[in-house]
């Protein structure tokens, strides 16, 4: 969605609100396509004392697999972002969003902010125990009877001498 911000730059006190849904079902994250439902975006752009500020929040549910135990789970996220909008920049500065031709591509900005905020490692819960390295049992549900100290495969032949 593109928003015309010309009037916002010209009129002090001008405000524009927006609410929309963004479909990210074709976006890949962590090797999966976790956006099963649209991302809900709401916010406003306001010119206060000739500073044009964009404030918005996103709410969405991700369907993911845990990086430790591989179980599927859903998690709700709620992030807030804010940016200062400008017509042009004299130098490179990541703190400002440039609105070329008085147009703001809000979809692209939401997508970029959202993916930068998502965690690199995804766990079903903070204390996830993961899988047993020998038998593959999910240690969150049950303990396994595997030998606690795995024998180094290079030394397994020596263990047979002691039998």
PDB file of C-alpha atoms in Angstrom, residues 44-143:
ATOM      1  CA  UNK A  44      -0.520   6.887  12.018  1.00  0.00           C
ATOM      2  CA  UNK A  45       1.634   9.480  10.336  1.00  0.00           C
ATOM      3  CA  UNK A  46       1.693  12.912  11.945  1.00  0.00           C
ATOM      4  CA  UNK A  47       3.375  16.236  11.241  1.00  0.00           C
ATOM      5  CA  UNK A  48       4.242  17.705  14.607  1.00  0.00           C
ATOM      6  CA  UNK A  49       6.352  20.884  14.552  1.00  0.00           C
ATOM      7  CA  UNK A  50       7.424  20.117  10.955  1.00  0.00           C
ATOM      8  CA  UNK A  51       8.735  16.675  11.920  1.00  0.00           C
ATOM      9  CA  UNK A  52       6.787  13.941  10.150  1.00  0.00           C
ATOM     10  CA  UNK A  53       6.726  10.813  12.298  1.00  0.00           C
ATOM     11  CA  UNK A  54       5.362   7.384  11.398  1.00  0.00           C
ATOM     12  CA  UNK A  55       4.272   5.136  14.281  1.00  0.00           C
ATOM     13  CA  UNK A  56       2.768   1.705  13.652  1.00  0.00           C
ATOM     14  CA  UNK A  57       2.256  -1.677  15.242  1.00  0.00           C
ATOM     15  CA  UNK A  58       1.961  -5.161  13.776  1.00  0.00           C
ATOM     16  CA  UNK A  59       0.177  -8.192  15.221  1.00  0.00           C
ATOM     17  CA  UNK A  60       0.478 -11.676  13.771  1.00  0.00           C
ATOM     18  CA  UNK A  61       0.695 -15.394  14.514  1.00  0.00           C
ATOM     19  CA  UNK A  62       3.545 -17.569  13.271  1.00  0.00           C
ATOM     20  CA  UNK A  63       3.324 -21.336  12.851  1.00  0.00           C
ATOM     21  CA  UNK A  64       6.866 -22.627  13.363  1.00  0.00           C
ATOM     22  CA  UNK A  65       8.974 -25.650  14.276  1.00  0.00           C
ATOM     23  CA  UNK A  66      11.173 -25.472  17.367  1.00  0.00           C
ATOM     24  CA  UNK A  67      14.911 -25.350  16.621  1.00  0.00           C
ATOM     25  CA  UNK A  68      15.660 -27.753  19.512  1.00  0.00           C
ATOM     26  CA  UNK A  69      12.861 -30.347  19.593  1.00  0.00           C
ATOM     27  CA  UNK A  70      11.349 -29.902  16.098  1.00  0.00           C
ATOM     28  CA  UNK A  71       7.781 -29.740  17.504  1.00  0.00           C
ATOM     29  CA  UNK A  72       5.328 -27.507  15.662  1.00  0.00           C
ATOM     30  CA  UNK A  73       3.889 -24.588  17.637  1.00  0.00           C
ATOM     31  CA  UNK A  74       2.183 -21.229  17.150  1.00  0.00           C
ATOM     32  CA  UNK A  75       3.290 -17.957  18.687  1.00  0.00           C
ATOM     33  CA  UNK A  76       1.613 -14.547  18.647  1.00  0.00           C
ATOM     34  CA  UNK A  77       3.829 -11.512  18.106  1.00  0.00           C
ATOM     35  CA  UNK A  78       3.062  -7.835  18.671  1.00  0.00           C
ATOM     36  CA  UNK A  79       5.727  -5.295  17.626  1.00  0.00           C
ATOM     37  CA  UNK A  80       5.724  -1.491  17.517  1.00  0.00           C
ATOM     38  CA  UNK A  81       7.898   0.665  15.269  1.00  0.00           C
ATOM     39  CA  UNK A  82       8.477   4.346  14.603  1.00  0.00           C
ATOM     40  CA  UNK A  83      10.323   6.287  11.933  1.00  0.00           C
ATOM     41  CA  UNK A  84      10.928   9.886  10.940  1.00  0.00           C
ATOM     42  CA  UNK A  85       9.939  10.578   7.332  1.00  0.00           C
ATOM     43  CA  UNK A  86      11.841  12.995   5.094  1.00  0.00           C
ATOM     44  CA  UNK A  87      11.523  14.161   1.498  1.00  0.00           C
ATOM     45  CA  UNK A  88      15.255  13.818   0.750  1.00  0.00           C
ATOM     46  CA  UNK A  89      18.612  13.286   2.449  1.00  0.00           C
ATOM     47  CA  UNK A  90      21.948  15.033   1.925  1.00  0.00           C
ATOM     48  CA  UNK A  91      23.889  12.114   3.428  1.00  0.00           C
ATOM     49  CA  UNK A  92      23.262   8.432   4.032  1.00  0.00           C
ATOM     50  CA  UNK A  93      21.384   7.990   7.281  1.00  0.00           C
ATOM     51  CA  UNK A  94      19.467   4.881   8.345  1.00  0.00           C
ATOM     52  CA  UNK A  95      17.466   6.807  10.954  1.00  0.00           C
ATOM     53  CA  UNK A  96      15.190   8.428   8.358  1.00  0.00           C
ATOM     54  CA  UNK A  97      12.830   7.019   5.755  1.00  0.00           C
ATOM     55  CA  UNK A  98      12.960   8.879   2.446  1.00  0.00           C
ATOM     56  CA  UNK A  99       9.605   9.342   0.699  1.00  0.00           C
ATOM     57  CA  UNK A 100      10.436   9.527  -3.006  1.00  0.00           C
ATOM     58  CA  UNK A 101       7.893  11.622  -4.966  1.00  0.00           C
ATOM     59  CA  UNK A 102       5.918  12.151  -1.724  1.00  0.00           C
ATOM     60  CA  UNK A 103       4.975   8.458  -1.662  1.00  0.00           C
ATOM     61  CA  UNK A 104       5.555   6.036   1.216  1.00  0.00           C
ATOM     62  CA  UNK A 105       5.530   2.297   0.428  1.00  0.00           C
ATOM     63  CA  UNK A 106       4.238   1.165   3.806  1.00  0.00           C
ATOM     64  CA  UNK A 107       4.109  -2.537   2.826  1.00  0.00           C
ATOM     65  CA  UNK A 108       7.829  -2.690   2.149  1.00  0.00           C
ATOM     66  CA  UNK A 109       8.661  -0.795   5.352  1.00  0.00           C
ATOM     67  CA  UNK A 110       6.456  -3.097   7.461  1.00  0.00           C
ATOM     68  CA  UNK A 111       8.004  -6.186   5.850  1.00  0.00           C
ATOM     69  CA  UNK A 112      11.563  -4.973   6.498  1.00  0.00           C
ATOM     70  CA  UNK A 113      10.906  -3.922  10.118  1.00  0.00           C
ATOM     71  CA  UNK A 114       9.061  -7.141  10.912  1.00  0.00           C
ATOM     72  CA  UNK A 115      11.774  -9.469   9.579  1.00  0.00           C
ATOM     73  CA  UNK A 116      14.519  -7.529  11.344  1.00  0.00           C
ATOM     74  CA  UNK A 117      12.654  -7.932  14.644  1.00  0.00           C
ATOM     75  CA  UNK A 118      12.023 -11.697  14.417  1.00  0.00           C
ATOM     76  CA  UNK A 119      14.349 -13.899  16.498  1.00  0.00           C
ATOM     77  CA  UNK A 120      17.150 -15.890  14.860  1.00  0.00           C
ATOM     78  CA  UNK A 121      16.565 -18.953  17.038  1.00  0.00           C
ATOM     79  CA  UNK A 122      12.982 -20.093  17.526  1.00  0.00           C
ATOM     80  CA  UNK A 123      12.098 -22.188  20.575  1.00  0.00           C
ATOM     81  CA  UNK A 124       8.715 -23.641  21.495  1.00  0.00           C
ATOM     82  CA  UNK A 125       9.370 -22.521  25.069  1.00  0.00           C
ATOM     83  CA  UNK A 126      12.286 -20.952  26.871  1.00  0.00           C
ATOM     84  CA  UNK A 127      13.225 -24.118  28.778  1.00  0.00           C
ATOM     85  CA  UNK A 128      12.961 -26.511  25.815  1.00  0.00           C
ATOM     86  CA  UNK A 129      15.150 -29.580  26.479  1.00  0.00           C
ATOM     87  CA  UNK A 130      15.378 -30.633  22.850  1.00  0.00           C
ATOM     88  CA  UNK A 131      15.976 -34.138  21.501  1.00  0.00           C
ATOM     89  CA  UNK A 132      18.212 -36.900  22.827  1.00  0.00           C
ATOM     90  CA  UNK A 133      21.374 -36.997  20.735  1.00  0.00           C
ATOM     91  CA  UNK A 134      21.361 -40.818  20.680  1.00  0.00           C
ATOM     92  CA  UNK A 135      17.779 -42.032  20.386  1.00  0.00           C
ATOM     93  CA  UNK A 136      16.036 -38.837  19.199  1.00  0.00           C
ATOM     94  CA  UNK A 137      13.375 -38.853  21.936  1.00  0.00           C
ATOM     95  CA  UNK A 138      11.794 -35.497  22.755  1.00  0.00           C
ATOM     96  CA  UNK A 139      13.110 -34.751  26.256  1.00  0.00           C
ATOM     97  CA  UNK A 140      10.304 -32.267  26.966  1.00  0.00           C
ATOM     98  CA  UNK A 141       7.785 -35.128  27.287  1.00  0.00           C
ATOM     99  CA  UNK A 142       9.828 -37.997  28.694  1.00  0.00           C
ATOM    100  CA  UNK A 143      13.366 -38.917  29.674  1.00  0.00           C
TER     101      UNK A 143
END
